[in-house]
Amino acid sequence: MRIGIADVLNALVAEGLAPPECIGRARVALEGAVDPSPPWFARAIAGFGAWIATGCLLGFLVVTKIVDGDTSAIIVGVIFVVAAVFLRRTAEAEEEFKRQLAFAGSLAGQVLVTVGVLEQGRSAALAGVVALAMSALLIPLVPDQAHRFMSGLIGSIAALAAMADLRVAWDLGELGPLGTIVVRGTDLAALAIVALIA
């Protein structure tokens, strides 16, 4: 037989060892003690599942010809991202299915928008800037650690891709035995990412 905290407090009050108001104070003190969110490893497994769900969803959209061009990819992607943000912001902590559905929908939408912009403009720099802007917008909008991590990762890769496509570089001149010192934009983007992580 399991004895709960309420049973213990009621027994203490019945025996005169605690005042009757201790039960109300204990309830108030314990209200925020329980965390309904799943542990980190369950989130990691659910995140992996969200990746698989994202791949299946993208495959379905392409096979059924719902997405058959760059413009439709951008439109469907934006709809997915907006719907995912709304779904995630309205989902409660214990509604894991809604949270993971929002996660998969957001990832699929970000991929669709980025690929659509890449195909339409034929510029990795433009697609990288769009993906970086989406990530920067989604990080404060979506209250989910896994989603924020993925948005940060997508934004980081997008920044590196944009800098690599632009081939931004600065020649700092000769430095003795080291030769010519060149600082590339990708180097600065990588340093900025490391600084943000730190």
C-alpha positions as a LaTeX table, in Angstrom:
\begin{tabular}{lrrr}
\hline
Residue & $x$ (\AA) & $y$ (\AA) & $z$ (\AA) \\
\hline
Met1 & 0.00 & 0.00 & 0.00 \\
Arg2 & 1.40 & 3.34 & $-1.05$ \\
Ile3 & 1.01 & 6.30 & 1.27 \\
Gly4 & 0.79 & 9.74 & $-0.29$ \\
Ile5 & 1.85 & 13.10 & 1.10 \\
Ala6 & $-1.80$ & 14.00 & 1.75 \\
Asp7 & $-2.19$ & 10.85 & 3.91 \\
Val8 & 0.89 & 11.75 & 5.94 \\
Leu9 & $-0.24$ & 15.34 & 6.47 \\
Asn10 & $-3.77$ & 14.25 & 7.43 \\
Ala11 & $-2.32$ & 11.79 & 9.96 \\
Leu12 & $-0.06$ & 14.48 & 11.43 \\
Val13 & $-3.00$ & 16.87 & 11.78 \\
Ala14 & $-5.21$ & 14.11 & 13.31 \\
Glu15 & $-2.54$ & 13.31 & 15.92 \\
Gly16 & $-2.04$ & 16.99 & 16.74 \\
Leu17 & 1.58 & 17.06 & 15.51 \\
Ala18 & 0.90 & 19.64 & 12.78 \\
Pro19 & $-1.53$ & 22.57 & 12.48 \\
Pro20 & $-4.51$ & 22.15 & 10.09 \\
Glu21 & $-3.29$ & 24.96 & 7.81 \\
Cys22 & $-0.12$ & 22.98 & 6.95 \\
Ile23 & $-2.07$ & 20.98 & 4.34 \\
Gly24 & $-2.91$ & 24.12 & 2.34 \\
Arg25 & 0.64 & 25.45 & 2.63 \\
Ala26 & 2.07 & 22.12 & 1.48 \\
Arg27 & $-0.23$ & 22.11 & $-1.59$ \\
Val28 & 0.87 & 25.63 & $-2.51$ \\
Ala29 & 4.54 & 24.70 & $-2.05$ \\
Leu30 & 4.28 & 21.55 & $-4.16$ \\
Glu31 & 2.20 & 22.99 & $-7.05$ \\
Gly32 & 5.18 & 23.86 & $-9.27$ \\
Ala33 & 7.34 & 20.90 & $-8.24$ \\
Val34 & 6.15 & 18.48 & $-10.93$ \\
Asp35 & 7.54 & 18.95 & $-14.45$ \\
Pro36 & 5.11 & 17.42 & $-16.97$ \\
Ser37 & 7.57 & 17.59 & $-19.87$ \\
Pro38 & 9.29 & 14.38 & $-20.98$ \\
Pro39 & 12.98 & 13.72 & $-20.17$ \\
Trp40 & 15.75 & 14.74 & $-22.58$ \\
Phe41 & 16.24 & 11.26 & $-24.05$ \\
Ala42 & 12.54 & 10.99 & $-24.90$ \\
Arg43 & 12.77 & 14.35 & $-26.64$ \\
Ala44 & 15.85 & 13.18 & $-28.57$ \\
Ile45 & 14.02 & 10.06 & $-29.75$ \\
Ala46 & 10.94 & 12.13 & $-30.63$ \\
Gly47 & 13.19 & 14.59 & $-32.49$ \\
Phe48 & 14.66 & 11.72 & $-34.53$ \\
Gly49 & 11.11 & 10.60 & $-35.25$ \\
Ala50 & 10.28 & 14.13 & $-36.36$ \\
Trp51 & 13.11 & 13.98 & $-38.90$ \\
Ile52 & 11.71 & 10.75 & $-40.30$ \\
Ala53 & 8.21 & 12.25 & $-40.34$ \\
Thr54 & 9.57 & 15.32 & $-42.14$ \\
Gly55 & 11.14 & 13.15 & $-44.83$ \\
Cys56 & 7.93 & 11.17 & $-45.29$ \\
Leu57 & 5.86 & 14.36 & $-45.46$ \\
Leu58 & 8.16 & 15.91 & $-48.08$ \\
Gly59 & 8.13 & 12.70 & $-50.09$ \\
Phe60 & 4.33 & 12.62 & $-49.98$ \\
Leu61 & 4.08 & 16.23 & $-51.18$ \\
Val62 & 6.41 & 15.59 & $-54.11$ \\
Val63 & 4.92 & 12.22 & $-55.14$ \\
Thr64 & 1.35 & 13.53 & $-55.10$ \\
Lys65 & 2.46 & 16.60 & $-57.09$ \\
Ile66 & 1.13 & 18.99 & $-54.47$ \\
Val67 & 4.56 & 20.58 & $-54.69$ \\
Asp68 & 5.65 & 20.52 & $-58.33$ \\
Gly69 & 7.57 & 23.76 & $-58.71$ \\
Asp70 & 9.45 & 26.48 & $-56.92$ \\
Thr71 & 6.46 & 28.77 & $-56.35$ \\
Ser72 & 4.28 & 25.99 & $-54.95$ \\
Ala73 & 7.16 & 24.89 & $-52.70$ \\
Ile74 & 7.44 & 28.39 & $-51.24$ \\
Ile75 & 3.68 & 28.76 & $-50.74$ \\
Val76 & 3.21 & 25.32 & $-49.15$ \\
Gly77 & 6.35 & 25.85 & $-47.06$ \\
Val78 & 5.12 & 29.16 & $-45.66$ \\
Ile79 & 1.72 & 27.60 & $-44.88$ \\
Phe80 & 3.45 & 24.73 & $-43.06$ \\
Val81 & 5.66 & 27.05 & $-41.02$ \\
Val82 & 2.79 & 29.34 & $-40.00$ \\
Ala83 & 0.55 & 26.38 & $-39.11$ \\
Ala84 & 3.37 & 24.74 & $-37.15$ \\
Val85 & 4.05 & 27.90 & $-35.14$ \\
Phe86 & 0.35 & 28.24 & $-34.32$ \\
Leu87 & 0.04 & 24.55 & $-33.40$ \\
Arg88 & 3.13 & 24.60 & $-31.18$ \\
Arg89 & 2.16 & 27.80 & $-29.39$ \\
Thr90 & $-1.29$ & 26.38 & $-28.56$ \\
Ala91 & $-0.04$ & 22.90 & $-27.52$ \\
Glu92 & 0.19 & 22.11 & $-23.83$ \\
Ala93 & 3.30 & 20.56 & $-22.26$ \\
Glu94 & 1.74 & 17.10 & $-22.05$ \\
Glu95 & 0.47 & 17.12 & $-25.67$ \\
Glu96 & 3.58 & 15.50 & $-27.14$ \\
Phe97 & 1.89 & 14.50 & $-30.41$ \\
Lys98 & 0.93 & 18.10 & $-31.21$ \\
Arg99 & 4.41 & 19.29 & $-30.32$ \\
Gln100 & 6.10 & 16.73 & $-32.57$ \\
Leu101 & 3.61 & 17.36 & $-35.39$ \\
Ala102 & 4.43 & 21.05 & $-35.18$ \\
Phe103 & 8.15 & 20.24 & $-35.17$ \\
Ala104 & 7.92 & 18.05 & $-38.28$ \\
Gly105 & 5.68 & 20.55 & $-40.06$ \\
Ser106 & 8.02 & 23.42 & $-39.32$ \\
Leu107 & 11.08 & 21.52 & $-40.55$ \\
Ala108 & 9.25 & 20.49 & $-43.72$ \\
Gly109 & 8.11 & 24.06 & $-44.29$ \\
Gln110 & 11.59 & 25.48 & $-43.81$ \\
Val111 & 13.04 & 22.96 & $-46.27$ \\
Leu112 & 10.32 & 23.70 & $-48.84$ \\
Val113 & 10.79 & 27.47 & $-48.62$ \\
Thr114 & 14.59 & 27.20 & $-48.83$ \\
Val115 & 14.52 & 24.79 & $-51.79$ \\
Gly116 & 11.86 & 26.88 & $-53.53$ \\
Val117 & 13.91 & 30.07 & $-53.18$ \\
Leu118 & 17.03 & 28.21 & $-54.33$ \\
Glu119 & 15.27 & 26.91 & $-57.45$ \\
Gln120 & 13.60 & 30.22 & $-58.22$ \\
Gly121 & 16.63 & 32.46 & $-57.83$ \\
Arg122 & 19.38 & 29.91 & $-58.60$ \\
Ser123 & 21.36 & 31.53 & $-55.79$ \\
Ala124 & 22.59 & 29.68 & $-52.72$ \\
Ala125 & 23.34 & 33.04 & $-51.12$ \\
Leu126 & 19.71 & 34.19 & $-51.43$ \\
Ala127 & 18.41 & 30.83 & $-50.18$ \\
Gly128 & 20.88 & 30.99 & $-47.27$ \\
Val129 & 19.78 & 34.50 & $-46.31$ \\
Val130 & 16.09 & 33.46 & $-46.46$ \\
Ala131 & 16.76 & 30.36 & $-44.33$ \\
Leu132 & 18.78 & 32.44 & $-41.86$ \\
Ala133 & 15.97 & 35.01 & $-41.61$ \\
Met134 & 13.38 & 32.25 & $-41.07$ \\
Ser135 & 15.51 & 30.69 & $-38.34$ \\
Ala136 & 16.04 & 34.03 & $-36.61$ \\
Leu137 & 12.28 & 34.63 & $-36.70$ \\
Leu138 & 11.32 & 31.15 & $-35.49$ \\
Ile139 & 13.72 & 30.98 & $-32.52$ \\
Pro140 & 11.78 & 33.52 & $-30.40$ \\
Leu141 & 8.37 & 32.48 & $-31.77$ \\
Val142 & 8.46 & 28.75 & $-30.97$ \\
Pro143 & 8.71 & 27.82 & $-27.26$ \\
Asp144 & 10.40 & 24.46 & $-27.78$ \\
Gln145 & 14.05 & 23.59 & $-27.07$ \\
Ala146 & 14.39 & 21.02 & $-29.85$ \\
His147 & 12.83 & 23.37 & $-32.39$ \\
Arg148 & 15.04 & 26.24 & $-31.31$ \\
Phe149 & 18.09 & 24.00 & $-31.59$ \\
Met150 & 17.11 & 22.90 & $-35.10$ \\
Ser151 & 16.32 & 26.49 & $-36.15$ \\
Gly152 & 19.72 & 27.57 & $-34.85$ \\
Leu153 & 21.41 & 24.71 & $-36.70$ \\
Ile154 & 19.55 & 25.50 & $-39.94$ \\
Gly155 & 20.40 & 29.19 & $-39.57$ \\
Ser156 & 24.07 & 28.40 & $-38.95$ \\
Ile157 & 24.33 & 26.17 & $-42.00$ \\
Ala158 & 22.46 & 28.78 & $-44.05$ \\
Ala159 & 24.88 & 31.53 & $-42.97$ \\
Leu160 & 27.86 & 29.38 & $-43.94$ \\
Ala161 & 26.26 & 28.48 & $-47.29$ \\
Ala162 & 25.50 & 32.12 & $-48.08$ \\
Met163 & 29.05 & 33.21 & $-47.26$ \\
Ala164 & 30.52 & 30.34 & $-49.29$ \\
Asp165 & 28.35 & 31.20 & $-52.29$ \\
Leu166 & 29.22 & 34.89 & $-52.10$ \\
Arg167 & 32.94 & 34.03 & $-51.85$ \\
Val168 & 33.51 & 37.00 & $-49.59$ \\
Ala169 & 37.20 & 37.28 & $-48.67$ \\
Trp170 & 39.60 & 39.94 & $-47.44$ \\
Asp171 & 43.32 & 39.89 & $-48.22$ \\
Leu172 & 45.16 & 41.15 & $-45.14$ \\
Gly173 & 48.56 & 41.09 & $-46.84$ \\
Glu174 & 51.82 & 39.29 & $-46.18$ \\
Leu175 & 52.72 & 38.17 & $-42.67$ \\
Gly176 & 56.35 & 37.03 & $-42.69$ \\
Pro177 & 56.84 & 33.28 & $-42.88$ \\
Leu178 & 53.08 & 32.58 & $-42.86$ \\
Gly179 & 52.60 & 34.07 & $-46.30$ \\
Thr180 & 49.47 & 35.87 & $-47.45$ \\
Ile181 & 46.73 & 36.10 & $-44.83$ \\
Val182 & 43.20 & 35.82 & $-46.23$ \\
Val183 & 40.05 & 36.02 & $-44.10$ \\
Arg184 & 37.03 & 34.45 & $-45.76$ \\
Gly185 & 33.40 & 35.22 & $-44.99$ \\
Thr186 & 32.83 & 31.56 & $-44.09$ \\
Asp187 & 35.55 & 31.89 & $-41.44$ \\
Leu188 & 33.80 & 34.89 & $-39.90$ \\
Ala189 & 30.42 & 33.13 & $-40.04$ \\
Ala190 & 31.90 & 30.08 & $-38.31$ \\
Leu191 & 33.49 & 32.29 & $-35.62$ \\
Ala192 & 30.17 & 34.07 & $-35.08$ \\
Ile193 & 28.40 & 30.71 & $-34.68$ \\
Val194 & 31.01 & 29.53 & $-32.16$ \\
Ala195 & 30.71 & 32.83 & $-30.27$ \\
Leu196 & 26.91 & 32.54 & $-30.12$ \\
Ile197 & 27.17 & 28.96 & $-28.89$ \\
Ala198 & 29.70 & 29.98 & $-26.23$ \\
\hline
\end{tabular}
